[in-house]
Amino acid sequence: MPKSFIILLCLDVMMCSPLVQLRLIVACSHLSVAIPSLRSGLLEVRETVFIQTQAFLLEAADSPSLQCRRLFWNNPSGRDDLLDSSGVKIYYTEKRRPYELGLLKIGHESFLVPPNHPTVSFKSTCTSVCTKSLFNGTVYVTMAWNHMHYIGKQMQVQVLRNKTDIQYLTFDPIYNFDSPQIHVFQEKPFQLYPGDEIITTCIYNSQDLSWTTPWGEATTEEMCYGFLVYYPKENALKTSCVTLGPDVNYCDNSTFHGCSDLQRFSSPFFLSDADFYQDILHNCRTFSPCVEECTNTIVQLKKNDPCFQDELFDFIKDQMLNTNPIGQDMMARIASCQRQVDSVFNISRNTRT
């Protein structure tokens, strides 16, 4: 078994403008065509003091012998004269550690950061209901770090137990994408229990931008992730607990903002049989002038059905209705009276104030 490894670039470099994605292959040091199987090998996390007891499993006995890792370079200008002289070190040992490490991703996806704002905040909650289904026992967090991109301003991950704030796993009051801070629990790993609540807060500064920044992998887009390294790996049944839209988490119905049918909106079969769609189909027209009965139908839906209210309906439109023809038809019919519906609610809000 070789003692060192060389990172080789695959020949199939995938260009995803403006993102350049390169695949990396772990190969043996003598550059043999046959890449050896690293069975039962472990990757050590050498930045911690726990390397004698914990490590990442590099390969299980029944998994393929080829190991791939992906690194990402951002090239927004599309230049072809840029070189990268950095490298990757992977420390391998055949000696199994008592505990296998796991990596948990938490945070928020599918958001938009508006331009010209010094402070834009998004919160993601991995609720106590979610952690009860996520963990089947105590997990011990040894490291944690935040991940945003270039307009990231501040970020934190905190843990609540019985609604009481007990620990910040990360807190970066001044976030810097180029200098990420690794929060290491060297003296004593933090214990996460089923039923704990994990809250991720991401704050952005877009005051120098004149365009909306979407969620995405490129550094010209944004992310909101916290990463937790923990052990034992088998005590977590999933590898992520992320929220979407207005802090919706599919593992907890209480985050659906009263919309009991939320997960069914992506199904054309559900939509075609739903009473609200039949009402819209009967009273609203596509790509035509607004008719009064359509305005009345939509106004009643927005007043009485939580699924059609505010940010939640924006999320449903973006993530679910766009994916099937019936949903697209329904949005087109609603759009025919959007101005009139907005006018009704503006008058109603002004009257109340």
Coordinates of C-alpha atoms in Angstrom, one line a residue:
M1 CA 0.0 0.0 0.0
P2 CA 1.5 3.4 -1.0
K3 CA 2.3 5.9 1.8
S4 CA 1.5 9.0 -0.2
F5 CA -1.0 10.0 -2.8
I6 CA -1.0 12.2 -5.9
I7 CA -4.1 14.2 -6.9
L8 CA -4.6 13.9 -10.7
L9 CA -7.0 16.0 -12.8
C10 CA -9.4 14.1 -15.0
L11 CA -9.2 14.8 -18.7
D12 CA -12.9 15.6 -18.8
V13 CA -12.9 19.1 -17.4
M14 CA -16.5 20.4 -17.2
M15 CA -16.9 24.1 -18.0
C16 CA -19.9 25.5 -16.3
S17 CA -19.5 29.2 -17.0
P18 CA -18.8 31.2 -15.0
L19 CA -17.9 28.2 -12.8
V20 CA -15.1 25.9 -13.7
Q21 CA -15.5 22.5 -12.1
L22 CA -12.5 20.1 -12.1
R23 CA -12.8 16.5 -11.0
L24 CA -10.0 15.1 -8.9
I25 CA -9.0 11.5 -8.6
V26 CA -7.0 10.0 -5.8
A27 CA -4.3 7.8 -7.3
C28 CA -1.3 5.9 -6.0
S29 CA 2.1 7.5 -5.9
H30 CA 3.6 5.4 -8.6
L31 CA 1.0 6.5 -11.2
S32 CA -0.1 3.0 -11.9
V33 CA -3.0 2.6 -14.4
A34 CA -4.7 0.4 -11.9
I35 CA -5.7 2.6 -9.0
P36 CA -5.4 0.5 -5.8
S37 CA -8.4 -0.1 -3.5
L38 CA -8.1 1.8 -0.2
R39 CA -10.2 -0.6 1.7
S40 CA -11.1 0.3 5.3
G41 CA -8.8 3.4 5.1
L42 CA -9.5 6.5 7.1
L43 CA -8.9 10.2 6.5
E44 CA -7.7 11.9 9.6
V45 CA -8.8 15.4 10.5
R46 CA -5.3 16.6 11.5
E47 CA -6.4 20.0 12.7
T48 CA -8.0 18.6 15.8
V49 CA -6.6 16.9 18.9
F50 CA -8.8 13.9 18.4
I51 CA -7.0 12.3 15.5
Q52 CA -6.1 9.2 17.5
T53 CA -9.8 8.4 18.1
Q54 CA -11.7 9.8 15.1
A55 CA -11.4 9.9 11.3
F56 CA -13.4 10.0 8.1
L57 CA -13.8 6.6 6.4
L58 CA -12.2 6.8 3.0
E59 CA -13.8 3.7 1.7
A60 CA -16.0 0.9 2.9
A61 CA -15.2 -2.7 2.0
D62 CA -18.1 -3.0 -0.5
S63 CA -17.6 0.4 -2.2
P64 CA -15.7 1.1 -5.5
S65 CA -12.0 1.5 -5.4
L66 CA -11.9 4.8 -7.2
Q67 CA -12.1 7.9 -5.0
C68 CA -13.1 11.2 -6.5
R69 CA -13.0 14.7 -5.0
R70 CA -14.3 17.9 -6.6
L71 CA -12.7 21.3 -6.3
F72 CA -14.3 24.5 -7.7
W73 CA -12.7 27.5 -9.3
N74 CA -14.6 30.6 -10.1
N75 CA -13.7 32.3 -13.4
P76 CA -16.3 35.0 -14.0
S77 CA -14.2 36.8 -16.6
G78 CA -13.6 33.6 -18.6
R79 CA -9.9 34.0 -18.7
D80 CA -7.7 31.2 -20.0
D81 CA -4.3 32.4 -18.6
L82 CA -5.0 31.7 -14.9
L83 CA -2.9 29.1 -13.1
D84 CA -3.5 27.5 -9.7
S85 CA -0.4 26.4 -7.7
S86 CA -2.3 25.2 -4.6
G87 CA -2.5 21.5 -3.6
V88 CA -4.4 19.0 -1.6
K89 CA -3.0 16.7 1.1
I90 CA -4.8 13.5 2.1
Y91 CA -3.5 11.6 5.1
Y92 CA -4.3 8.0 5.0
T93 CA -4.0 5.3 7.7
E94 CA -4.9 1.6 7.6
K95 CA -5.4 1.7 11.4
R96 CA -9.1 2.0 12.1
R97 CA -10.1 4.6 14.6
P98 CA -12.8 3.8 17.2
Y99 CA -15.1 6.5 15.8
E100 CA -16.0 7.4 12.2
L101 CA -16.6 11.1 11.6
G102 CA -19.6 12.5 9.8
L103 CA -20.4 15.8 8.2
L104 CA -23.7 17.5 8.7
K105 CA -24.9 20.4 6.4
I106 CA -27.3 22.9 7.8
G107 CA -28.6 26.2 6.5
H108 CA -30.8 27.8 3.9
E109 CA -31.4 27.3 0.2
S110 CA -33.5 28.9 -2.6
F111 CA -33.2 32.6 -1.5
L112 CA -32.7 35.9 -3.3
V113 CA -30.5 38.8 -1.9
P114 CA -31.9 42.1 -3.1
P115 CA -29.5 44.8 -4.2
N116 CA -28.5 48.1 -2.5
H117 CA -29.0 46.9 1.0
P118 CA -26.3 47.1 3.7
T119 CA -28.0 44.3 5.7
V120 CA -30.1 41.4 4.4
S121 CA -30.7 38.5 6.9
F122 CA -31.9 34.9 6.4
K123 CA -32.6 32.5 9.2
S124 CA -32.8 28.7 8.9
T125 CA -34.1 26.5 11.7
C126 CA -33.4 22.8 12.0
T127 CA -36.2 22.4 14.5
S128 CA -36.4 20.1 17.5
V129 CA -38.9 17.9 15.5
C130 CA -36.3 17.6 12.8
T131 CA -33.4 16.7 15.1
K132 CA -35.5 14.0 16.7
S133 CA -35.8 12.3 13.3
L134 CA -32.2 13.2 12.3
F135 CA -30.4 11.8 15.3
N136 CA -30.9 8.4 16.9
G137 CA -28.5 9.2 19.7
T138 CA -26.1 11.9 21.0
V139 CA -23.6 13.2 18.4
Y140 CA -20.4 15.0 19.5
V141 CA -19.4 18.0 17.4
T142 CA -15.6 18.5 17.0
M143 CA -15.5 21.2 14.4
A144 CA -17.8 23.7 12.7
W145 CA -17.5 26.4 10.1
N146 CA -19.6 28.8 8.1
H147 CA -20.0 29.1 4.4
M148 CA -21.2 32.1 2.4
H149 CA -19.7 33.9 -0.6
Y150 CA -18.4 37.4 -1.3
I151 CA -21.3 39.5 -0.1
G152 CA -21.5 37.5 3.1
K153 CA -21.2 39.9 6.1
Q154 CA -21.9 37.9 9.3
M155 CA -22.9 34.4 10.1
Q156 CA -23.6 32.2 13.1
V157 CA -24.9 28.8 14.1
Q158 CA -26.5 28.4 17.5
V159 CA -28.0 25.6 19.5
L160 CA -31.2 25.9 21.6
R161 CA -32.2 23.2 24.1
N162 CA -35.7 23.5 25.5
K163 CA -36.0 26.9 23.9
T164 CA -32.9 28.1 25.8
D165 CA -29.8 29.3 23.9
I166 CA -27.0 27.1 25.2
Q167 CA -24.1 27.3 22.6
Y168 CA -22.8 29.1 19.6
L169 CA -21.2 26.5 17.4
T170 CA -20.0 29.3 15.1
F171 CA -20.0 33.0 15.3
D172 CA -18.2 35.1 12.6
P173 CA -19.1 38.8 13.3
I174 CA -17.0 39.7 10.3
Y175 CA -17.2 37.0 7.6
N176 CA -14.5 36.7 5.0
F177 CA -15.0 34.1 2.2
D178 CA -11.2 34.1 1.5
S179 CA -10.3 33.4 5.1
P180 CA -12.9 31.0 6.6
Q181 CA -12.7 30.4 10.3
I182 CA -12.7 26.9 11.6
H183 CA -14.3 26.6 15.0
V184 CA -12.6 23.7 16.8
F185 CA -13.9 22.2 20.1
Q186 CA -10.5 20.9 21.3
E187 CA -11.1 20.6 25.0
K188 CA -14.5 19.0 24.9
P189 CA -16.7 18.1 21.9
F190 CA -20.1 19.7 22.0
Q191 CA -23.0 17.3 22.6
L192 CA -26.0 17.6 20.3
Y193 CA -29.1 15.7 21.4
P194 CA -32.2 14.6 19.6
G195 CA -34.7 17.4 20.2
D196 CA -32.1 20.2 20.1
E197 CA -32.8 23.2 17.8
I198 CA -30.1 24.4 15.4
I199 CA -30.5 27.9 14.1
T200 CA -28.3 29.3 11.2
T201 CA -28.3 33.0 10.5
C202 CA -26.7 34.5 7.4
I203 CA -26.4 38.3 6.9
Y204 CA -25.4 39.9 3.6
N205 CA -24.2 43.3 2.4
S206 CA -25.4 44.1 -1.1
Q207 CA -25.2 47.8 -1.0
D208 CA -22.6 47.9 -3.8
L209 CA -24.7 45.8 -6.1
S210 CA -27.3 46.9 -8.6
W211 CA -28.7 43.4 -9.2
T212 CA -30.3 40.6 -7.2
T213 CA -28.0 37.8 -6.1
P214 CA -29.6 34.3 -6.2
W215 CA -28.6 31.2 -4.3
G216 CA -26.1 29.2 -6.2
E217 CA -22.7 27.5 -6.4
A218 CA -20.7 30.2 -8.1
T219 CA -19.1 32.9 -6.0
T220 CA -21.1 35.5 -7.9
E221 CA -24.1 33.8 -6.3
E222 CA -24.6 33.2 -2.6
M223 CA -24.9 30.3 -0.1
C224 CA -25.9 30.0 3.5
Y225 CA -24.5 26.8 5.0
G226 CA -23.0 25.7 8.3
F227 CA -21.0 22.5 8.4
L228 CA -20.6 20.4 11.5
V229 CA -18.1 17.6 11.9
Y230 CA -19.3 15.0 14.4
Y231 CA -19.0 11.5 15.7
P232 CA -20.2 8.8 15.7
K233 CA -21.4 9.0 12.2
E234 CA -24.0 6.3 12.7
N235 CA -25.9 8.4 15.2
A236 CA -27.1 10.7 12.4
L237 CA -29.5 9.2 9.9
K238 CA -29.2 12.0 7.3
T239 CA -26.4 14.3 6.1
S240 CA -28.3 17.6 5.9
C241 CA -31.0 19.7 7.6
V242 CA -31.7 22.7 5.3
T243 CA -34.6 25.0 4.9
L244 CA -36.2 26.5 1.8
G245 CA -38.1 29.7 1.1
P246 CA -39.6 31.2 4.3
D247 CA -37.8 28.8 6.6
V248 CA -39.7 25.7 5.4
N249 CA -38.3 22.4 6.5
Y250 CA -39.9 19.3 5.1
C251 CA -39.1 17.2 8.2
D252 CA -41.5 19.4 10.3
N253 CA -45.0 20.2 9.3
S254 CA -45.2 23.1 11.7
T255 CA -42.8 25.1 9.4
F256 CA -45.4 24.9 6.6
H257 CA -47.1 28.2 7.8
G258 CA -50.5 26.5 8.0
C259 CA -50.4 25.1 4.4
S260 CA -51.1 21.5 5.1
D261 CA -50.9 20.6 1.4
L262 CA -47.5 22.2 0.8
Q263 CA -45.7 19.1 -0.3
R264 CA -48.4 18.2 -2.7
F265 CA -48.3 21.4 -4.9
S266 CA -45.6 19.9 -7.1
S267 CA -48.0 17.1 -8.1
P268 CA -50.1 17.8 -11.2
F269 CA -52.5 15.2 -10.1
F270 CA -53.1 17.0 -6.8
L271 CA -53.5 20.4 -8.6
S272 CA -55.9 19.1 -11.3
D273 CA -58.3 17.8 -8.6
A274 CA -57.9 20.6 -6.1
D275 CA -61.0 22.8 -5.6
F276 CA -59.0 26.0 -5.7
Y277 CA -57.6 25.1 -9.2
Q278 CA -61.1 24.3 -10.4
D279 CA -62.3 27.7 -9.2
I280 CA -59.4 29.5 -10.9
L281 CA -59.9 27.5 -14.1
H282 CA -63.6 28.4 -14.2
N283 CA -63.2 32.1 -13.3
C284 CA -59.8 33.2 -14.7
R285 CA -58.4 33.4 -18.2
T286 CA -54.8 33.2 -19.4
F287 CA -53.1 36.0 -21.2
S288 CA -56.3 38.1 -21.3
P289 CA -57.8 41.2 -19.6
C290 CA -58.8 40.6 -16.0
V291 CA -62.4 39.8 -15.2
E292 CA -64.1 40.6 -11.9
E293 CA -64.9 37.1 -11.0
C294 CA -61.2 36.2 -11.3
T295 CA -60.2 39.0 -8.9
N296 CA -62.8 37.9 -6.4
T297 CA -61.7 34.3 -6.6
I298 CA -58.0 35.1 -6.0
V299 CA -58.8 37.6 -3.2
Q300 CA -60.8 35.0 -1.3
L301 CA -58.0 32.4 -1.7
K302 CA -55.4 34.9 -0.4
K303 CA -57.6 35.8 2.5
N304 CA -58.6 32.3 3.5
D305 CA -56.0 29.8 2.3
P306 CA -52.5 29.9 4.0
C307 CA -50.9 28.4 0.9
F308 CA -51.7 31.5 -1.1
Q309 CA -50.3 34.1 1.3
D310 CA -47.2 36.2 1.1
E311 CA -43.7 34.6 1.0
L312 CA -45.1 31.1 1.2
F313 CA -46.9 31.4 -2.1
D314 CA -43.9 33.0 -3.7
F315 CA -41.9 29.9 -2.6
I316 CA -44.6 27.5 -4.0
K317 CA -44.6 29.3 -7.3
D318 CA -40.9 29.3 -7.6
Q319 CA -40.2 25.7 -6.4
M320 CA -43.3 23.7 -7.3
L321 CA -45.7 25.3 -9.7
N322 CA -43.0 26.0 -12.3
T323 CA -42.3 22.3 -12.6
N324 CA -45.6 21.1 -14.2
P325 CA -47.9 22.4 -16.9
I326 CA -51.0 22.6 -14.7
G327 CA -49.0 24.8 -12.2
Q328 CA -47.9 27.0 -15.0
D329 CA -51.4 27.3 -16.3
M330 CA -52.7 28.3 -12.8
M331 CA -50.0 31.0 -12.4
A332 CA -50.8 32.4 -15.8
R333 CA -54.5 32.7 -14.9
I334 CA -53.7 34.3 -11.5
A335 CA -51.3 36.8 -13.3
S336 CA -54.1 38.1 -15.4
C337 CA -55.5 39.9 -12.4
Q338 CA -52.4 40.5 -10.4
R339 CA -52.6 44.3 -10.5
Q340 CA -56.3 44.2 -9.4
V341 CA -55.6 41.8 -6.6
D342 CA -52.7 43.9 -5.4
S343 CA -54.9 47.0 -5.4
V344 CA -57.5 45.3 -3.2
F345 CA -54.9 44.4 -0.6
N346 CA -53.2 47.7 -0.7
I347 CA -56.6 49.4 0.0
S348 CA -57.3 46.9 2.7
R349 CA -54.0 47.5 4.4
N350 CA -54.3 51.3 4.2
T351 CA -57.8 51.1 5.7
R352 CA -56.6 49.1 8.7
T353 CA -53.8 51.6 9.3

